[in-house]
XYZ file of C-alpha atoms in Angstrom:
676
model
C 148.624 -20.088 -9.462
C 147.062 -21.241 -6.161
C 144.943 -24.394 -6.259
C 141.940 -22.322 -5.081
C 142.010 -20.492 -8.438
C 142.266 -23.692 -10.498
C 139.646 -26.093 -11.867
C 140.219 -29.409 -13.667
C 137.019 -30.200 -15.525
C 135.792 -32.528 -18.230
C 132.973 -32.077 -20.692
C 131.112 -35.396 -20.892
C 128.109 -36.411 -22.972
C 126.436 -38.794 -25.391
C 127.657 -38.548 -28.987
C 125.965 -35.598 -30.763
C 124.826 -33.773 -27.591
C 126.975 -30.808 -28.637
C 129.900 -31.425 -26.306
C 132.693 -30.284 -28.620
C 130.639 -27.270 -29.817
C 130.226 -26.260 -26.146
C 133.995 -26.619 -25.582
C 134.641 -24.478 -28.689
C 132.436 -21.709 -27.260
C 134.224 -21.919 -23.900
C 137.594 -21.481 -25.659
C 136.224 -18.563 -27.670
C 134.727 -16.696 -24.698
C 137.830 -17.252 -22.548
C 139.944 -15.723 -25.334
C 141.954 -18.862 -26.130
C 140.494 -19.214 -29.596
C 140.168 -16.186 -31.868
C 137.458 -17.698 -34.002
C 134.619 -20.064 -33.273
C 135.287 -23.538 -34.691
C 132.403 -25.706 -35.820
C 132.326 -29.489 -35.781
C 130.019 -29.458 -38.814
C 132.567 -27.416 -40.800
C 135.408 -29.722 -39.728
C 137.419 -26.960 -38.051
C 136.795 -27.530 -34.339
C 139.904 -26.607 -32.318
C 139.691 -29.530 -29.882
C 139.132 -32.127 -32.631
C 142.593 -31.676 -34.135
C 143.211 -35.206 -35.432
C 142.457 -35.439 -39.148
C 140.057 -38.331 -38.588
C 138.125 -36.384 -35.946
C 137.542 -33.605 -38.451
C 136.480 -36.093 -41.151
C 134.160 -38.134 -38.939
C 132.798 -35.232 -36.854
C 133.395 -37.083 -33.583
C 135.859 -36.663 -30.725
C 138.282 -39.592 -30.535
C 141.173 -38.284 -28.482
C 140.552 -36.497 -25.203
C 142.603 -33.359 -25.783
C 143.591 -31.278 -22.757
C 143.557 -27.509 -22.902
C 143.987 -24.618 -20.483
C 142.000 -21.373 -20.479
C 141.333 -18.533 -18.029
C 138.053 -17.054 -16.772
C 137.847 -14.161 -14.287
C 141.439 -14.752 -13.102
C 140.832 -18.475 -12.622
C 142.680 -21.204 -14.535
C 140.470 -23.896 -16.072
C 142.081 -27.092 -17.392
C 139.581 -28.782 -19.710
C 139.741 -32.417 -20.743
C 137.549 -33.008 -23.791
C 136.309 -36.595 -23.519
C 134.941 -38.813 -26.323
C 131.237 -39.631 -26.242
C 131.479 -42.865 -28.215
C 131.389 -46.092 -26.226
C 134.239 -47.632 -28.276
C 136.544 -45.027 -26.734
C 135.636 -45.945 -23.166
C 139.320 -45.981 -22.152
C 139.614 -42.314 -23.133
C 136.565 -41.460 -21.005
C 137.784 -43.547 -18.033
C 141.286 -42.113 -17.960
C 139.923 -38.565 -18.270
C 137.431 -39.013 -15.431
C 140.219 -40.414 -13.255
C 142.070 -37.082 -13.294
C 139.110 -34.678 -13.247
C 137.952 -32.795 -10.170
C 134.573 -31.909 -11.667
C 132.588 -32.320 -14.874
C 130.021 -30.585 -17.046
C 127.535 -33.161 -18.317
C 125.978 -31.998 -21.586
C 122.513 -33.287 -22.532
C 120.526 -32.681 -25.700
C 117.211 -30.888 -25.038
C 115.600 -33.172 -27.661
C 117.309 -36.520 -26.996
C 117.450 -36.140 -23.208
C 119.289 -38.811 -21.254
C 120.568 -41.064 -24.047
C 122.196 -44.482 -23.449
C 125.781 -43.298 -23.680
C 125.055 -40.399 -21.287
C 123.991 -43.050 -18.760
C 127.239 -44.997 -19.278
C 129.417 -41.900 -18.834
C 127.328 -40.743 -15.857
C 127.866 -44.064 -14.077
C 131.602 -43.910 -14.883
C 131.657 -40.474 -13.213
C 129.844 -41.983 -10.194
C 132.581 -44.645 -9.999
C 135.278 -41.957 -9.811
C 133.127 -39.748 -7.501
C 133.267 -36.737 -9.830
C 131.023 -33.758 -8.856
C 128.927 -32.556 -11.808
C 126.860 -29.714 -13.164
C 124.411 -30.428 -16.007
C 123.942 -28.353 -19.139
C 120.857 -28.930 -21.296
C 122.000 -27.868 -24.757
C 120.252 -27.425 -28.121
C 117.221 -25.518 -26.760
C 116.810 -24.084 -30.288
C 116.152 -27.513 -31.851
C 112.708 -28.749 -32.906
C 111.340 -30.942 -30.118
C 113.442 -29.300 -27.359
C 111.834 -29.860 -23.936
C 113.807 -28.613 -20.913
C 111.360 -29.897 -18.282
C 111.218 -33.393 -19.816
C 115.026 -33.644 -19.598
C 114.916 -32.543 -15.927
C 112.438 -35.399 -15.318
C 114.755 -37.878 -17.080
C 117.781 -36.705 -15.055
C 115.820 -37.497 -11.899
C 114.254 -40.771 -13.047
C 116.992 -42.323 -15.190
C 120.160 -41.068 -13.544
C 118.677 -40.767 -10.019
C 120.266 -37.296 -9.936
C 119.030 -34.643 -7.520
C 118.675 -32.140 -10.385
C 118.323 -28.515 -9.229
C 117.659 -26.102 -12.156
C 119.394 -22.737 -11.621
C 118.244 -21.383 -14.992
C 115.075 -21.782 -17.059
C 114.808 -21.299 -20.829
C 112.732 -18.437 -22.233
C 110.828 -20.150 -25.028
C 112.004 -23.198 -26.984
C 112.811 -24.308 -30.545
C 112.739 -21.275 -32.919
C 111.314 -19.123 -30.121
C 114.222 -19.743 -27.715
C 115.356 -16.238 -26.644
C 117.502 -16.588 -23.535
C 117.332 -17.747 -19.898
C 115.834 -16.855 -16.551
C 118.514 -16.820 -13.829
C 116.769 -18.226 -10.724
C 119.536 -17.068 -8.357
C 119.581 -13.404 -9.501
C 115.903 -13.542 -10.607
C 116.729 -11.779 -13.885
C 116.344 -12.582 -17.585
C 119.534 -12.950 -19.641
C 119.759 -12.404 -23.388
C 122.868 -12.797 -25.543
C 123.894 -10.307 -28.220
C 124.115 -12.155 -31.541
C 126.074 -9.362 -33.243
C 129.251 -10.222 -31.294
C 128.618 -14.010 -31.325
C 127.084 -13.940 -27.848
C 130.149 -12.416 -26.197
C 128.078 -9.687 -24.525
C 124.798 -10.293 -22.740
C 122.280 -8.188 -20.844
C 120.230 -8.745 -17.676
C 116.669 -7.426 -17.537
C 113.761 -7.768 -15.106
C 111.623 -10.858 -15.536
C 108.636 -10.207 -17.822
C 105.270 -10.199 -15.948
C 104.002 -13.248 -17.921
C 106.993 -15.290 -16.704
C 107.100 -14.144 -13.057
C 104.806 -16.938 -11.836
C 106.872 -19.700 -13.517
C 110.166 -18.185 -12.253
C 108.863 -17.911 -8.672
C 107.537 -21.485 -8.770
C 110.939 -22.869 -9.840
C 112.890 -20.585 -7.466
C 110.752 -21.953 -4.644
C 111.530 -25.529 -5.809
C 115.253 -24.649 -5.882
C 115.199 -23.202 -2.349
C 113.138 -26.166 -1.138
C 115.773 -28.584 -2.549
C 118.600 -26.618 -0.895
C 116.807 -26.292 2.453
C 117.316 -30.048 2.966
C 121.028 -29.253 3.435
C 120.838 -25.959 5.369
C 118.901 -25.090 8.541
C 119.612 -21.408 7.859
C 117.854 -21.564 4.462
C 114.961 -23.542 6.037
C 114.412 -20.895 8.748
C 114.500 -17.972 6.298
C 112.203 -19.883 3.906
C 109.635 -20.686 6.639
C 109.679 -17.093 7.903
C 109.047 -15.854 4.355
C 112.337 -13.939 4.360
C 114.574 -13.492 1.307
C 117.478 -15.965 1.168
C 120.739 -14.046 0.486
C 122.543 -14.912 -2.745
C 125.827 -15.606 -0.875
C 124.153 -18.224 1.298
C 122.526 -19.927 -1.721
C 125.863 -20.000 -3.565
C 127.700 -21.459 -0.538
C 125.156 -24.259 -0.055
C 125.026 -25.040 -3.810
C 128.847 -25.239 -3.893
C 129.119 -27.466 -0.804
C 126.393 -29.881 -1.901
C 127.632 -30.044 -5.526
C 131.114 -30.982 -4.274
C 129.544 -33.562 -1.906
C 127.583 -34.889 -4.941
C 124.234 -34.391 -3.178
C 122.875 -32.115 -5.928
C 123.435 -31.474 -9.639
C 122.875 -27.803 -10.609
C 121.239 -27.591 -14.053
C 121.809 -24.899 -16.702
C 120.467 -24.538 -20.220
C 121.302 -22.905 -23.528
C 122.184 -23.413 -27.170
C 125.943 -23.500 -27.733
C 125.517 -23.397 -31.510
C 123.462 -20.185 -31.225
C 125.981 -18.717 -28.705
C 123.496 -18.646 -25.823
C 124.032 -19.924 -22.286
C 127.774 -20.692 -22.221
C 129.140 -17.957 -19.902
C 126.885 -19.021 -16.961
C 128.464 -22.500 -17.318
C 131.933 -20.932 -16.902
C 130.721 -18.998 -13.844
C 129.237 -22.205 -12.416
C 132.511 -24.120 -12.974
C 134.296 -21.509 -10.821
C 131.472 -21.036 -8.288
C 130.286 -24.609 -7.752
C 132.874 -27.178 -8.902
C 135.803 -28.026 -6.580
C 139.337 -26.649 -6.678
C 141.947 -29.442 -6.417
C 142.540 -28.823 -2.699
C 138.792 -28.902 -1.900
C 138.925 -32.661 -2.417
C 140.028 -35.317 0.095
C 143.614 -36.681 0.045
C 144.497 -39.055 -2.800
C 144.520 -42.782 -2.035
C 147.755 -44.432 -3.145
C 149.980 -47.428 -2.425
C 153.430 -47.184 -0.869
C 155.353 -49.915 -2.697
C 158.311 -49.746 -0.252
C 156.147 -50.498 2.794
C 153.469 -52.414 0.852
C 150.698 -50.375 2.477
C 147.900 -48.063 1.339
C 148.322 -44.437 2.339
C 146.602 -41.095 1.787
C 148.557 -38.317 0.118
C 147.728 -34.670 0.783
C 147.191 -32.543 -2.343
C 150.021 -30.207 -1.387
C 152.716 -28.671 -3.568
C 155.112 -28.790 -0.591
C 154.711 -32.597 -0.452
C 156.671 -35.311 -2.319
C 156.230 -35.503 -6.091
C 153.393 -37.757 -7.309
C 151.710 -37.450 -10.708
C 149.656 -39.739 -12.934
C 150.252 -40.138 -16.671
C 146.650 -40.250 -17.889
C 147.238 -40.028 -21.617
C 149.978 -40.432 -24.203
C 149.876 -38.833 -27.616
C 152.532 -39.410 -30.265
C 154.139 -36.392 -31.879
C 156.233 -36.858 -35.031
C 158.935 -34.382 -33.921
C 158.873 -34.515 -30.120
C 158.088 -38.216 -29.564
C 155.560 -39.252 -26.913
C 153.660 -36.382 -25.241
C 152.811 -37.611 -21.726
C 149.804 -35.789 -20.248
C 150.282 -35.766 -16.468
C 148.114 -34.692 -13.562
C 150.208 -33.658 -10.538
C 148.618 -34.612 -7.213
C 151.465 -33.677 -4.858
C 154.724 -31.728 -5.029
C 156.223 -29.775 -7.946
C 157.619 -31.173 -11.200
C 160.404 -29.062 -12.736
C 161.616 -29.094 -16.313
C 165.084 -30.595 -16.809
C 164.985 -32.796 -13.685
C 165.227 -36.570 -13.292
C 162.107 -38.388 -12.052
C 161.193 -41.986 -11.242
C 158.612 -43.994 -13.174
C 157.330 -45.925 -10.132
C 155.532 -48.625 -12.188
C 158.515 -49.380 -14.422
C 161.126 -48.716 -11.665
C 163.063 -46.580 -14.164
C 164.679 -43.164 -13.845
C 163.726 -40.791 -16.649
C 164.493 -37.195 -17.537
C 161.899 -34.469 -18.018
C 163.306 -32.655 -21.065
C 160.508 -30.132 -21.419
C 157.176 -29.238 -19.827
C 154.334 -27.843 -21.931
C 150.934 -26.352 -21.252
C 148.593 -27.441 -24.027
C 145.926 -25.603 -25.907
C 144.372 -28.327 -28.075
C 147.298 -29.071 -30.449
C 149.169 -25.812 -29.770
C 151.402 -25.380 -26.737
C 153.492 -23.048 -24.591
C 156.642 -24.040 -22.696
C 156.605 -23.805 -18.861
C 159.368 -24.328 -16.283
C 157.406 -26.197 -13.600
C 153.992 -27.642 -12.770
C 152.618 -27.922 -9.225
C 150.051 -30.012 -7.326
C 146.558 -29.747 -8.787
C 147.721 -28.822 -12.289
C 147.876 -30.660 -15.633
C 150.775 -30.456 -18.111
C 152.604 -32.403 -20.811
C 156.044 -33.966 -20.313
C 158.410 -34.470 -23.243
C 161.287 -36.877 -22.768
C 159.755 -39.917 -21.039
C 160.639 -43.004 -23.090
C 159.001 -45.889 -21.203
C 155.880 -44.269 -19.691
C 152.482 -45.797 -20.390
C 148.969 -44.626 -19.612
C 148.320 -45.166 -15.895
C 151.976 -44.900 -14.772
C 152.891 -42.909 -11.665
C 155.754 -40.402 -11.879
C 157.386 -39.644 -8.531
C 160.659 -39.639 -6.611
C 162.896 -42.572 -5.708
C 162.741 -41.713 -2.014
C 158.914 -41.816 -1.942
C 157.750 -44.595 -4.296
C 153.946 -44.302 -4.178
C 151.629 -45.749 -6.803
C 148.516 -43.743 -7.580
C 145.755 -46.279 -8.194
C 146.011 -48.226 -11.421
C 143.262 -47.850 -13.984
C 141.343 -50.968 -14.995
C 140.388 -51.311 -18.636
C 138.144 -53.980 -20.173
C 139.568 -56.712 -22.415
C 139.196 -56.137 -26.189
C 136.458 -58.213 -27.879
C 137.105 -57.741 -31.600
C 140.249 -58.591 -33.607
C 141.613 -58.248 -37.102
C 144.705 -59.634 -38.847
C 147.168 -57.104 -40.244
C 150.247 -57.784 -42.366
C 152.790 -55.421 -43.953
C 152.867 -55.410 -47.760
C 156.666 -55.199 -47.973
C 159.646 -56.071 -45.773
C 160.433 -52.356 -45.321
C 156.909 -51.821 -43.947
C 157.475 -54.495 -41.284
C 159.559 -52.229 -39.032
C 157.237 -49.273 -39.641
C 154.209 -51.393 -38.682
C 155.837 -52.582 -35.452
C 156.747 -48.989 -34.500
C 153.199 -47.795 -35.314
C 151.562 -50.543 -33.240
C 153.946 -49.972 -30.322
C 153.137 -46.277 -30.188
C 149.369 -46.926 -30.464
C 149.612 -49.438 -27.590
C 151.354 -46.812 -25.435
C 148.513 -44.399 -26.174
C 145.589 -46.777 -25.820
C 145.513 -49.511 -23.148
C 142.433 -51.175 -24.729
C 144.328 -51.839 -27.957
C 146.491 -54.985 -28.153
C 148.692 -56.500 -30.855
C 150.133 -59.993 -30.699
C 151.293 -62.746 -32.994
C 149.195 -65.894 -33.380
C 151.610 -68.682 -32.395
C 150.105 -71.216 -34.805
C 149.646 -69.103 -37.944
C 152.311 -66.426 -37.345
C 149.693 -63.767 -38.204
C 149.807 -60.422 -36.420
C 146.439 -59.912 -34.707
C 145.298 -56.513 -33.406
C 142.331 -56.222 -31.038
C 140.079 -53.404 -29.846
C 136.772 -52.511 -28.178
C 134.538 -52.426 -31.246
C 134.329 -52.003 -35.026
C 134.684 -48.210 -34.912
C 137.601 -48.396 -32.458
C 139.536 -50.824 -34.702
C 138.578 -48.907 -37.836
C 140.014 -45.672 -36.394
C 143.227 -47.414 -35.266
C 143.738 -49.112 -38.641
C 143.142 -45.832 -40.489
C 145.770 -44.209 -38.260
C 148.272 -46.996 -39.065
C 147.674 -46.579 -42.822
C 147.404 -42.777 -43.060
C 149.152 -41.231 -40.069
C 152.046 -43.713 -39.839
C 152.107 -44.274 -43.644
C 152.340 -48.096 -43.379
C 151.313 -50.135 -46.441
C 149.442 -53.131 -44.970
C 146.771 -55.689 -45.805
C 143.880 -55.875 -43.372
C 141.791 -58.994 -42.745
C 138.098 -59.133 -41.907
C 137.109 -58.328 -38.294
C 137.007 -61.440 -36.099
C 135.315 -61.892 -32.761
C 137.560 -62.677 -29.800
C 135.957 -65.742 -28.224
C 136.576 -67.299 -24.799
C 136.437 -70.910 -23.620
C 135.075 -72.500 -20.467
C 133.866 -75.863 -19.118
C 130.459 -77.284 -18.225
C 131.312 -80.227 -15.928
C 133.164 -80.761 -12.649
C 136.135 -83.111 -13.033
C 138.805 -84.476 -10.685
C 142.037 -85.276 -12.490
C 145.466 -86.609 -11.498
C 148.531 -85.723 -13.565
C 152.055 -87.124 -13.226
C 155.264 -85.713 -14.673
C 158.780 -87.162 -14.685
C 161.605 -86.119 -16.964
C 165.394 -85.879 -16.899
C 166.469 -82.380 -17.926
C 170.105 -81.284 -17.911
C 171.132 -84.480 -16.138
C 168.650 -83.906 -13.273
C 165.384 -85.749 -12.726
C 162.276 -83.584 -12.262
C 159.169 -85.326 -10.962
C 155.791 -84.137 -9.681
C 152.211 -85.350 -9.226
C 149.071 -83.344 -8.525
C 145.347 -84.016 -8.228
C 143.084 -81.102 -9.094
C 139.343 -80.550 -9.191
C 138.101 -78.164 -11.878
C 134.558 -76.815 -11.970
C 132.575 -74.145 -13.829
C 131.875 -71.026 -11.735
C 129.235 -68.331 -12.255
C 129.717 -66.391 -15.506
C 131.671 -63.200 -14.932
C 133.330 -64.438 -11.705
C 136.713 -64.979 -13.355
C 139.214 -67.774 -12.836
C 139.946 -68.922 -9.298
C 142.622 -71.065 -7.666
C 142.600 -72.520 -4.164
C 144.505 -75.235 -2.311
C 143.306 -77.745 0.284
C 146.854 -78.782 1.152
C 148.504 -77.541 4.341
C 151.616 -75.411 3.881
C 153.514 -77.661 6.300
C 152.977 -80.613 3.934
C 153.688 -78.803 0.657
C 156.454 -76.138 0.486
C 155.253 -72.664 -0.469
C 157.539 -72.306 -3.524
C 156.051 -75.492 -5.049
C 152.508 -74.264 -4.364
C 153.319 -70.965 -6.120
C 154.833 -72.874 -9.066
C 151.671 -75.034 -9.286
C 149.409 -71.960 -9.288
C 151.632 -70.233 -11.899
C 151.443 -73.312 -14.177
C 147.645 -73.429 -13.966
C 147.196 -69.684 -14.447
C 149.514 -69.606 -17.494
C 147.645 -72.563 -18.992
C 144.366 -70.606 -18.687
C 145.595 -68.211 -21.404
C 144.890 -70.779 -24.120
C 142.006 -73.232 -24.081
C 141.728 -76.750 -25.463
C 139.122 -76.169 -28.196
C 140.527 -73.359 -30.359
C 143.229 -71.895 -28.139
C 141.173 -68.941 -26.826
C 141.594 -67.735 -23.235
C 139.620 -69.776 -20.680
C 137.366 -67.988 -18.180
C 135.163 -68.707 -15.169
C 136.876 -71.911 -14.052
C 137.482 -72.785 -10.408
C 140.567 -74.936 -9.751
C 141.179 -76.632 -6.385
C 144.435 -78.425 -5.609
C 143.284 -81.555 -3.720
C 146.405 -83.689 -3.409
C 150.128 -83.722 -4.271
C 152.837 -86.346 -4.283
C 156.465 -85.345 -4.403
C 159.909 -86.693 -3.670
C 162.179 -84.182 -1.940
C 165.111 -85.379 -4.034
C 163.482 -85.011 -7.472
C 160.829 -82.325 -6.787
C 161.392 -78.964 -8.469
C 159.477 -75.770 -9.228
C 159.855 -76.507 -12.938
C 158.325 -79.967 -12.440
C 155.281 -78.635 -10.579
C 154.781 -75.763 -13.012
C 154.846 -78.216 -15.931
C 152.629 -80.885 -14.307
C 150.007 -78.311 -13.317
C 149.875 -76.801 -16.855
C 149.491 -80.273 -18.410
C 147.023 -81.353 -15.718
C 144.797 -78.313 -16.242
C 144.745 -78.828 -20.038
C 143.896 -82.524 -19.749
C 141.237 -81.893 -17.102
C 139.575 -79.253 -19.342
C 139.396 -81.742 -22.228
C 137.366 -84.103 -20.006
C 135.118 -81.368 -18.585
C 133.004 -80.808 -21.753
C 134.653 -77.545 -22.883
C 132.508 -74.942 -24.639
C 133.144 -71.881 -26.773
C 131.812 -68.562 -25.427
C 131.070 -65.527 -27.578
C 130.827 -61.864 -26.580
C 127.236 -60.625 -26.239
C 126.728 -56.875 -26.556
C 124.239 -54.433 -25.065
C 122.731 -52.691 -28.090
C 120.716 -49.449 -27.760
C 119.060 -48.342 -30.987
C 117.455 -44.913 -31.365
C 115.102 -44.427 -34.287
C 111.877 -42.627 -35.225
C 108.661 -44.522 -34.326
C 107.891 -45.323 -38.020
C 110.899 -47.650 -38.263
C 110.592 -49.582 -34.974
C 109.076 -52.701 -36.589
C 111.823 -53.014 -39.210
C 114.601 -52.384 -36.660
C 113.277 -55.022 -34.248
C 112.875 -57.528 -37.085
C 116.468 -56.861 -38.221
C 117.832 -57.260 -34.667
C 115.948 -60.549 -34.225
C 117.390 -61.864 -37.509
C 120.841 -61.065 -36.114
C 120.178 -63.233 -33.055
C 119.258 -60.218 -30.939
C 116.914 -60.283 -27.967
C 114.857 -57.107 -27.452
C 114.509 -56.378 -23.720
C 112.427 -53.202 -23.829
C 111.228 -50.258 -25.927
C 111.286 -46.829 -24.359
C 109.293 -44.020 -25.970
C 110.966 -40.585 -26.032
C 109.527 -37.336 -27.427
C 111.685 -37.436 -30.570
C 112.423 -41.128 -31.030
C 111.990 -44.670 -29.744
C 114.800 -46.356 -27.811
C 115.104 -50.099 -28.391
C 117.179 -51.833 -25.709
C 118.478 -55.225 -26.816
C 121.306 -57.743 -26.534
C 122.937 -59.444 -29.516
C 126.003 -61.580 -30.261
C 128.856 -59.399 -31.519
C 129.614 -61.675 -34.483
C 126.143 -60.946 -35.933
C 126.478 -57.164 -35.476
C 129.252 -56.560 -38.027
C 128.137 -54.007 -40.608
C 125.106 -53.009 -38.535
C 125.827 -49.275 -38.955
C 125.173 -49.458 -42.705
C 122.122 -51.721 -42.307
C 120.523 -49.401 -39.731
C 121.143 -46.318 -41.849
C 119.462 -47.843 -44.891
C 116.513 -49.134 -42.820
C 115.852 -45.760 -41.193
C 116.807 -43.450 -44.089
C 119.844 -42.311 -42.106
C 117.804 -41.309 -39.044
C 118.668 -44.242 -36.759
C 121.722 -44.389 -34.483
C 122.952 -47.031 -32.091
C 125.419 -47.545 -29.261
C 126.930 -50.932 -28.498
C 128.906 -52.041 -25.477
C 130.202 -55.379 -24.180
C 127.812 -57.113 -21.755
C 128.972 -60.678 -21.083
C 130.204 -63.928 -22.609
C 127.615 -66.627 -23.394
C 127.715 -70.096 -24.961
C 128.132 -69.879 -28.726
C 125.139 -71.409 -30.440
C 125.523 -73.456 -33.614
């Protein structure tokens, strides 16, 4: 299929905005699903993992392919929960466009803002869909206002709702200037267009005028027709909307109620009409590792092979399923390819096109398309698959460091191997999950992005991988830093293997601004100090930063300057300078008043107005600092910061305080000095 007839889209939203329900309707109307799945009934097609069906949330971003009016749509279903930020990031990286789903009652909720800004980072064109128009408190025009004010989006409504809450009937199409109503007898599969009712003509004309006014800023032709009072042709409106959506100058807005089967087909039309095909986008930026230079790669199936593994899912029979987005060239089943990151040749045993957790076998996949490879043994999320003759790296994805850890130990010796295999496969799937042994205690420590993230991973280890293990209590992953500037000289001399190794360095260490990261610089001229010794010195210091002097946590935000060195050409060695710099850094840190830093989280709590006092009081008791309270039509939003260690078990506490009506989202903000 030509790239012009293909769309790679994601459905992104805050938790509970109806994202998965919307995806279910899309699959139903495109004929991929023969029944409508419901999240509330635990039978949603896209949420195929057992835990997703139990918890009613999307954890894994499943990829599926469907067809609409002879166009192929690859859909990536992304999680809305902040703990699964890696899933959202890696999905956005391979999307060409996105449908942002907002709740007509909740509006722009905190997690929608996070995902929206992630989409800005990856320059993803978007259309917005205001869902749940049938819910009590639904207010379409309030959400439009929030899109403009909170997300700074140039929101251009292309449909208006007819009625709201229980009286929500259908939509007004501002492009065709018709009313649309969906037939409930066939689950909204058929719909009818009628003339706009006289009592709604004025409102429709007012908003059509606003739409044309917004678009006239990008088209002289529309401006002239508008000023002359002429009708603007539909083709011209569609062309301008498409161009400016792809350029991210506007966000077309649609509305509906996915649960009530209203408003979904216009979204599918808009995906085809307004979101970009793969070859509408500029060339892909990548790095040629042979020439060590950045290049641009045309999105052409006649070009060299380049694809990005954006997700790995373990399958009990087939092994790792590697979801790949092809940017250039054609990947054929049964051929050998190069994993550019790992510098390893691998064989593509089979290629699959996925529909949620079902699949069909295909023989090849070309530029612009998404598929699953079976047979890659060493691939990890973020790896580039290409050819040996053209070793380009598609940009690496950056993921935040985990902030919460828990000890895990197998109950029996036979479970030891099973646990290792389970953790290895989870690490391949999820780059924000780490597992390592504590050198001092020998305990196996696993770390993740939050309580829910770790809870889901542990449940998978116990249930999916059938490992019998004991789990410790969640522990916060601290960091260490220093508070004083110190100059320190360190000397090293030792005979190893019959050869003397000696080295001496003087370093200055100082605290740098929080969040800057560790830095190393040298004041010594290269002519005085050979380059290989300088590299060994830097390597010694950097490796020493992985464990601090207080409790062995990683050290952050320390600036190290190499001021002076003394070395004898006869006894100097790389080993000597690596050792002296590691010792020197440790000893300097001990003198520089080291401190322990704890992760502080951004906490957004949503609750009805009646409970605000209790929620604020509870947050304050947990060491939280309330920054602001934002009143919304249906609830109050409390924006606060709190130390992670005090937020354990907050889900249960909030539920009991608000009679189950409060929800919260928590995300890492920064590290700050641990009090007490």
